[in-house]
Coordinates of C-alpha atoms and ligand atoms in Angstrom, one line a residue:
M8 CA 117.4 136.7 115.8
Q9 CA 115.2 139.8 115.2
N10 CA 117.5 141.9 117.4
I11 CA 120.5 140.9 115.4
I12 CA 118.9 141.5 111.9
V13 CA 117.4 144.9 113.2
S14 CA 120.7 145.9 114.2
K15 CA 122.7 145.1 111.5
F16 CA 120.5 147.1 109.4
K17 CA 120.8 149.6 111.3
E18 CA 125.0 149.3 111.3
I19 CA 125.1 149.3 107.4
F20 CA 122.2 151.4 106.3
G21 CA 120.5 153.5 108.9
T22 CA 117.1 153.4 111.1
G23 CA 113.6 153.0 110.0
C24 CA 113.4 149.4 108.6
A25 CA 110.7 147.2 108.6
L26 CA 110.6 143.5 109.6
Y27 CA 109.6 140.4 107.9
A28 CA 109.3 136.7 108.2
A29 CA 108.3 134.1 106.5
P30 CA 108.6 129.8 107.6
G31 CA 109.8 126.9 106.7
R32 CA 107.7 123.9 106.3
V33 CA 107.5 120.4 107.0
N34 CA 104.9 117.7 105.1
L35 CA 102.9 115.3 107.6
I36 CA 101.4 113.0 105.0
G37 CA 100.9 113.0 101.2
E38 CA 104.3 112.4 99.2
H39 CA 104.3 112.2 95.6
T40 CA 100.5 112.7 95.8
D41 CA 100.9 116.4 94.0
Y42 CA 101.7 115.3 90.5
N43 CA 98.8 112.4 90.7
G44 CA 96.3 114.7 91.4
G45 CA 96.4 114.9 95.0
Y46 CA 96.4 116.8 98.4
V47 CA 99.3 117.2 100.8
L48 CA 99.7 118.3 104.2
P49 CA 102.0 120.6 105.3
G50 CA 102.2 123.1 108.0
A51 CA 104.9 126.2 108.5
I52 CA 107.4 125.5 111.0
D53 CA 108.7 127.8 114.2
K54 CA 111.6 128.3 111.8
A55 CA 112.4 131.1 109.4
I56 CA 113.7 133.6 106.8
Y57 CA 113.8 137.1 108.5
V58 CA 114.3 140.6 106.2
A59 CA 114.7 144.1 107.6
I60 CA 113.8 146.1 104.5
K61 CA 113.4 150.0 103.4
P62 CA 113.0 151.6 100.3
N63 CA 116.0 153.2 99.3
G64 CA 114.4 156.1 96.9
G65 CA 117.2 154.9 94.5
A66 CA 116.6 152.2 91.6
K67 CA 119.0 149.2 93.4
A68 CA 118.6 146.9 95.7
R69 CA 121.0 146.1 98.5
I70 CA 120.3 143.1 100.2
F71 CA 123.4 142.1 103.0
S72 CA 123.0 138.2 103.5
V73 CA 123.9 137.8 107.8
Q74 CA 124.6 133.9 106.8
N75 CA 127.0 134.4 103.8
D76 CA 128.2 137.4 105.5
E77 CA 127.7 139.2 101.6
M78 CA 126.0 141.8 100.0
A79 CA 124.4 141.8 96.7
E80 CA 123.3 144.8 94.8
F81 CA 121.5 144.3 92.0
R82 CA 119.5 147.1 89.3
L83 CA 115.8 145.7 89.0
C84 CA 116.4 144.3 85.2
E85 CA 117.1 140.8 84.0
S86 CA 120.4 141.9 82.5
D87 CA 121.7 142.2 86.1
I88 CA 121.3 139.0 87.7
P89 CA 123.4 138.5 90.7
A90 CA 126.7 136.2 90.9
F91 CA 125.9 134.9 94.5
Q92 CA 123.4 131.8 94.2
W93 CA 121.4 132.9 97.1
A94 CA 121.1 136.4 95.8
R95 CA 119.5 135.0 93.2
Y96 CA 116.3 134.3 95.1
P97 CA 115.3 138.0 95.9
F98 CA 116.4 138.9 92.6
G99 CA 114.5 136.3 91.0
V100 CA 111.1 137.4 93.3
C101 CA 111.6 141.1 92.1
M102 CA 111.6 140.0 88.0
E103 CA 108.5 138.0 88.9
M104 CA 106.7 140.7 90.5
I105 CA 107.8 143.2 88.0
K106 CA 106.7 140.8 86.1
R107 CA 103.0 140.3 86.9
D108 CA 102.9 144.6 87.0
G109 CA 104.2 144.8 90.5
R110 CA 105.7 148.3 91.1
V111 CA 108.9 147.4 93.1
E112 CA 111.8 150.1 93.4
G113 CA 115.5 150.1 95.2
F114 CA 115.2 148.6 98.9
D115 CA 117.5 148.3 101.2
A116 CA 117.4 144.8 103.3
V117 CA 119.6 142.5 105.8
V118 CA 118.4 138.8 105.1
S119 CA 118.9 135.9 107.6
G120 CA 117.1 132.9 109.6
D121 CA 117.0 129.8 111.3
V122 CA 116.1 126.8 109.0
P123 CA 118.5 124.7 108.1
L124 CA 119.9 125.0 104.6
G125 CA 118.9 121.9 102.4
A126 CA 117.8 120.1 105.0
G127 CA 114.4 119.7 103.4
L128 CA 112.8 122.1 105.7
S129 CA 112.4 124.6 102.3
S130 CA 114.6 127.8 103.0
S131 CA 114.4 128.4 99.8
A132 CA 110.8 128.8 99.6
A133 CA 110.7 130.7 103.1
L134 CA 114.0 133.4 101.6
C135 CA 111.3 134.3 98.4
S136 CA 107.6 134.2 100.3
A137 CA 109.8 136.5 103.1
F138 CA 110.7 139.0 99.8
A139 CA 107.7 138.2 98.1
F140 CA 106.0 139.5 101.4
A141 CA 108.0 142.1 102.3
L142 CA 108.1 143.8 98.6
N143 CA 104.6 143.4 98.5
D144 CA 104.3 145.7 101.5
I145 CA 106.5 148.2 101.7
F146 CA 105.5 148.7 97.8
G147 CA 101.8 148.4 98.0
C148 CA 101.9 145.9 94.9
G149 CA 99.0 144.7 95.8
F150 CA 99.2 140.8 95.4
E151 CA 96.8 138.4 96.9
R152 CA 98.7 135.4 98.9
A153 CA 98.4 132.7 96.8
E154 CA 100.0 135.4 94.0
L155 CA 102.6 135.7 96.5
A156 CA 102.9 131.7 96.5
L157 CA 103.5 131.9 92.5
I158 CA 105.7 134.2 92.4
G159 CA 107.9 132.0 95.0
Q160 CA 107.4 128.9 92.8
S161 CA 108.2 130.8 89.6
T162 CA 111.5 131.8 91.0
E163 CA 112.6 128.5 91.5
H164 CA 112.1 127.6 88.0
N165 CA 113.0 130.6 86.5
Y166 CA 116.2 132.1 88.6
E167 CA 117.4 128.5 89.9
G168 CA 116.3 126.0 88.0
V169 CA 114.6 123.9 90.5
K170 CA 111.4 122.4 88.6
C171 CA 109.4 122.7 92.0
G172 CA 105.8 122.0 93.1
I173 CA 103.7 124.8 94.9
M174 CA 103.4 123.1 98.5
D175 CA 106.5 124.9 100.2
Q176 CA 105.8 128.7 99.5
F177 CA 101.9 127.8 100.0
A178 CA 102.6 126.4 103.7
S179 CA 105.2 129.0 104.0
I180 CA 103.0 131.7 103.0
F181 CA 99.7 130.3 104.1
G182 CA 100.6 128.7 107.6
R183 CA 98.7 129.1 110.8
K184 CA 99.7 128.2 113.8
G185 CA 97.8 124.9 115.4
N186 CA 96.9 124.2 111.5
I187 CA 98.5 122.2 108.4
I188 CA 96.9 122.8 105.7
R189 CA 94.9 120.7 103.1
L190 CA 96.1 121.5 99.9
N191 CA 95.3 120.2 96.2
C192 CA 98.2 121.4 94.3
N193 CA 96.5 121.7 90.9
T194 CA 93.5 123.5 91.7
L195 CA 95.3 125.4 95.2
D196 CA 91.9 124.3 97.0
Y197 CA 93.0 124.2 100.3
E198 CA 91.4 123.7 104.1
Y199 CA 93.3 124.2 107.5
I200 CA 93.2 121.3 109.4
P201 CA 93.7 121.9 113.0
F202 CA 96.5 120.3 114.4
D203 CA 98.6 120.9 117.9
P204 CA 100.1 117.7 119.0
E205 CA 102.0 119.4 121.9
S206 CA 98.6 120.3 123.7
A207 CA 98.0 116.9 123.5
G208 CA 101.2 115.3 125.2
Y209 CA 103.1 114.7 121.8
R210 CA 105.8 116.6 120.2
L211 CA 107.1 116.6 116.1
V212 CA 110.6 116.3 115.4
L213 CA 112.8 115.6 112.4
L214 CA 115.9 113.6 112.1
D215 CA 118.0 114.0 109.5
T216 CA 120.2 111.6 107.4
R217 CA 122.5 114.1 106.1
V218 CA 122.5 112.0 103.2
K219 CA 121.5 112.5 99.5
H220 CA 121.8 109.4 97.0
E221 CA 121.9 110.8 93.4
L222 CA 119.3 108.6 92.1
A223 CA 116.5 111.4 92.9
S224 CA 115.6 112.9 89.6
S225 CA 115.7 110.3 86.9
A226 CA 114.2 108.2 89.1
Y227 CA 111.4 110.8 90.2
N228 CA 110.6 110.6 86.2
R229 CA 110.6 106.9 86.1
R230 CA 108.2 107.4 88.9
R231 CA 105.8 110.3 87.5
E232 CA 105.6 107.6 84.3
S233 CA 104.7 104.6 86.0
C234 CA 101.6 106.7 87.2
E235 CA 100.7 107.6 84.0
N236 CA 101.1 104.2 82.6
A237 CA 98.7 103.0 85.3
V238 CA 96.3 106.1 84.3
E239 CA 96.2 105.0 80.4
A240 CA 95.5 101.8 81.1
I241 CA 92.4 102.5 83.9
R242 CA 90.9 105.0 81.3
K243 CA 90.0 102.3 79.0
R244 CA 87.6 101.1 81.5
H245 CA 86.6 103.9 83.0
P246 CA 87.3 107.0 80.3
E247 CA 86.7 109.5 83.5
V248 CA 89.7 108.8 84.8
E249 CA 92.6 111.8 84.1
V250 CA 94.6 111.4 87.1
L251 CA 95.3 108.6 89.3
W252 CA 93.9 110.5 92.6
D253 CA 89.9 109.8 90.4
V254 CA 90.7 105.8 90.8
E255 CA 89.1 104.0 92.9
P256 CA 90.6 100.5 94.8
D257 CA 89.2 98.2 92.9
W258 CA 89.9 99.7 89.3
L259 CA 93.3 99.6 89.8
E260 CA 92.7 95.5 90.3
E261 CA 91.3 95.5 87.3
V262 CA 94.3 96.2 85.0
R263 CA 97.0 94.3 87.1
G264 CA 97.1 91.7 84.5
E265 CA 97.5 94.7 81.8
I266 CA 100.4 96.6 83.2
S267 CA 104.2 95.9 84.5
A268 CA 104.1 94.6 88.4
E269 CA 106.3 97.3 89.0
D270 CA 103.9 100.1 87.5
F271 CA 101.1 98.5 89.6
K272 CA 102.9 98.7 92.7
R273 CA 103.4 102.4 91.8
A274 CA 100.1 102.9 91.3
E275 CA 99.2 101.0 94.5
Y276 CA 101.0 103.6 96.8
V277 CA 99.2 106.6 95.6
T278 CA 95.4 105.2 95.6
G279 CA 96.7 103.7 99.0
E280 CA 98.0 107.3 100.0
K281 CA 94.6 108.5 99.2
Q282 CA 92.8 106.3 101.6
R283 CA 95.8 107.1 104.0
I284 CA 95.3 110.9 103.7
Q285 CA 91.3 110.6 104.3
C286 CA 91.6 108.0 107.3
F287 CA 94.6 110.8 109.3
C288 CA 92.4 113.9 108.9
E289 CA 89.4 112.1 110.2
A290 CA 91.5 110.7 112.7
L291 CA 92.9 114.9 113.3
E292 CA 88.9 115.5 113.8
E293 CA 88.8 113.4 117.1
D294 CA 92.3 114.4 118.3
D295 CA 93.4 111.1 117.7
Y296 CA 96.9 111.2 117.4
E297 CA 97.6 107.6 117.4
T298 CA 95.9 106.6 114.6
A299 CA 97.3 109.5 112.7
G300 CA 100.5 108.3 113.6
E301 CA 99.7 105.1 112.3
M302 CA 99.0 106.3 109.0
M303 CA 102.2 107.9 109.2
Y304 CA 103.9 104.4 109.1
L305 CA 102.3 102.9 106.6
T306 CA 102.9 105.7 104.6
H307 CA 106.8 105.3 104.8
E308 CA 106.1 101.3 104.2
G309 CA 104.5 101.7 100.9
L310 CA 107.1 104.7 99.6
S311 CA 109.6 102.1 100.9
K312 CA 108.3 99.0 99.6
L313 CA 105.9 100.0 96.6
Y314 CA 106.8 103.4 95.1
E315 CA 110.6 102.2 96.2
V316 CA 111.7 105.8 97.0
S317 CA 113.5 105.3 100.7
C318 CA 117.2 104.2 101.4
P319 CA 118.9 102.5 104.1
E320 CA 119.0 105.0 106.1
L321 CA 115.6 106.2 105.9
D322 CA 114.6 103.3 106.8
F323 CA 117.0 102.5 110.0
L324 CA 115.4 106.1 111.3
N325 CA 112.1 104.6 110.7
E326 CA 112.8 101.6 112.4
V327 CA 114.5 102.9 115.6
A328 CA 111.3 105.1 115.9
C329 CA 109.5 101.9 115.7
H330 CA 111.0 99.7 118.4
E331 CA 111.6 103.4 120.7
S332 CA 107.0 103.2 120.5
V333 CA 107.3 106.6 118.4
T334 CA 103.6 107.1 117.6
G335 CA 104.5 108.5 113.9
S336 CA 107.1 108.2 111.6
R337 CA 107.6 108.5 107.6
M338 CA 110.8 109.7 105.3
M339 CA 109.7 113.2 104.1
G340 CA 110.3 115.0 100.8
G341 CA 110.7 113.2 97.6
G342 CA 113.2 110.7 99.2
F343 CA 116.8 109.0 98.3
G344 CA 117.9 111.2 101.6
G345 CA 116.8 114.2 103.4
C346 CA 114.6 113.4 107.0
T347 CA 112.3 111.4 108.3
I348 CA 109.4 113.8 110.2
N349 CA 108.0 111.8 113.9
L350 CA 105.3 112.4 116.1
V351 CA 106.5 111.6 119.6
G352 CA 105.2 111.1 122.7
A353 CA 106.7 113.7 125.2
D354 CA 107.6 111.2 127.6
R355 CA 109.6 109.0 124.6
Y356 CA 111.1 112.1 123.1
D357 CA 114.6 111.7 124.9
A358 CA 114.7 108.1 124.7
F359 CA 114.2 108.3 121.1
V360 CA 116.7 110.8 119.9
D361 CA 118.9 109.3 122.3
A362 CA 118.4 106.4 120.9
A363 CA 118.1 107.6 117.1
K364 CA 121.6 109.7 117.5
T365 CA 123.8 106.4 118.9
E366 CA 122.5 103.5 116.6
F367 CA 122.4 105.3 113.6
A368 CA 126.2 106.5 114.2
A369 CA 126.9 103.2 115.1
K370 CA 125.9 101.9 111.8
F371 CA 126.3 105.3 109.7
G372 CA 129.5 106.5 111.0
H373 CA 128.0 110.3 111.8
E374 CA 124.7 111.3 113.8
P375 CA 121.6 112.5 112.0
S376 CA 120.9 116.6 112.9
V377 CA 117.8 116.6 115.2
Y378 CA 115.1 119.5 114.6
D379 CA 112.6 120.6 117.0
V380 CA 109.8 121.9 115.1
V381 CA 105.9 123.4 115.9
I382 CA 103.0 124.5 113.5
S383 CA 103.5 128.3 113.3
D384 CA 102.2 131.4 111.3
G385 CA 103.0 131.8 107.9
A386 CA 105.0 135.0 106.4
R387 CA 103.8 137.5 108.2
K388 CA 105.1 141.5 109.3
L389 CA 106.7 141.6 113.0
Ligands
ADP202 P1 115.6 123.4 101.4 O1 115.1 124.6 100.0 O2 115.6 122.3 101.3 O3 116.8 124.5 102.2 P2 117.5 124.5 99.2 O4 118.8 124.0 97.6 O5 116.3 124.4 97.6 O6 117.0 123.8 100.4 O7 117.7 125.7 99.0 C1 118.8 126.3 100.1 C2 119.2 127.6 99.1 O8 118.0 129.2 99.9 C3 120.7 128.0 100.2 O9 121.6 127.6 99.1 C4 120.9 129.4 99.4 O10 120.9 129.9 98.4 C5 119.3 130.0 100.3 N1 118.9 130.6 101.4 C6 118.3 129.8 102.5 N2 118.3 130.4 103.9 C7 119.1 131.4 103.3 C8 119.5 132.7 104.3 N3 119.2 132.6 105.5 N4 120.6 133.3 103.8 C9 120.6 133.2 102.2 N5 120.2 132.2 101.3 C10 119.6 131.4 102.0
MG203 MG1 114.1 124.1 98.2

C-alpha cells in the first residue's frame, strides 16, 4: 500500500513526499453511552488511510485519490469547495485548521487506504485524521492531538453534514497498539486499557451484514428523548443527576411507575451498560477475556431487547456466534445494520466464520463481509 502511494506521488507530482497514516477504529463496548455522559472503549485498527504529501509552494491544494481515480484541486478558501464528495473531507480539514489559526499553504497529496468504506470502521474519520495529522506536521501548525481530533469532528459536522460524536476521530488520532481507550466523550478524559487478545489466543473479527435499515436517525432522536425523560424523573428525587451516567441502579427503579415502560427500558439499558463497562475493564486487568466476552453478549442483548436498535441480520450473526462458542459478540455502532464485533478463540475462528457465511447467506441471500482486525497505533508519520 505505502509503495503504491509513494510511486503514484512520484508519477504525478515528483519526488520528496512525506508519508502519513491514520487508522479506522472499532469500539469494544460502550454503545449509545456518549450522549448519556458515559464511556466508550474504542481502539485503532490495522487498516488505515495513507497520505503522501508535500508542500507545493503555491496557493492550491491538489489531491489525487487512488480509490476514486480522481484529482481534486482547490484554493484554500471557503468558496472553493470541491465537487467531489470525498475531497470535502481534506478540504474541510484545511478550513477547520485555518479557522483555528493554523497556517496551511498549498500542497500536493496522494491518498489511498484499506479501511472499508461505509462499513462502520470509520474510514471518514481516518481520512480526516490522516490529513489533519499530516498538515499539522508539514506546516508546523502546532496543534495538540486532541485538537486534531476536534478538527476532524468539525469537518464531518460542517463540510459533510454528519453530526457525529468525537469517538472515531479520537481513536484514530490517539490509538495505541495493544490498548483500547476508555474515553469520556464529553470531557475527553481518557485512559489506555491494555487489550491484546492475540497474545491470549483470541482474535477480533468483524462480520458486516452489508445492510443499513433506514430507521436510524429518527430512532436515534427518540432514544435520546427517552434518556432525557428518565433523567428528568430521577432528578426530582436526586437533583444532582445530570445525565444517565450519574444514576445509581436503584434510583431508576424508584421512578418505574413515573415514566413510560419504553423510557424505562431505554434507561435500563444505559445503566446496565455502565456496569458492564466496569466489569469489562476489571476483567481485562486480569487478562480474563472470557468475562469480557460475556459482557459483549450482554451488551448485545441490551441493545436488542431493551434499547431496540438491533435488526434481524445482526441478531442472527450474534446467535451464530453464540452457538459456535465464540467468546464475545455484539452489534457495533448505532444499530439497524452494520457489523458485529466478535472476540473469538483462535481455534474457533475458521468454524465460526464458515458457519456465519453459510448460514447467513442461506437466510438473507448474501454473505456477510469479513474483516480481521488487530488493535494498532493511531495517526503517525511513516
Ligand atoms: P465510514 O466512515 O463508516 O467508513 P462514511 O460514509 O462516514 O463511512 O465515510 C465514507 C466516505 O469517506 C466515502 O464516501 C469517501 O468520501 C470517504 N473516504 C473514505 N476512505 C477514502 C479513501 N481511501 N479515499 C477517498 N475517500 C475516502
Ligand atoms: Mg464515517
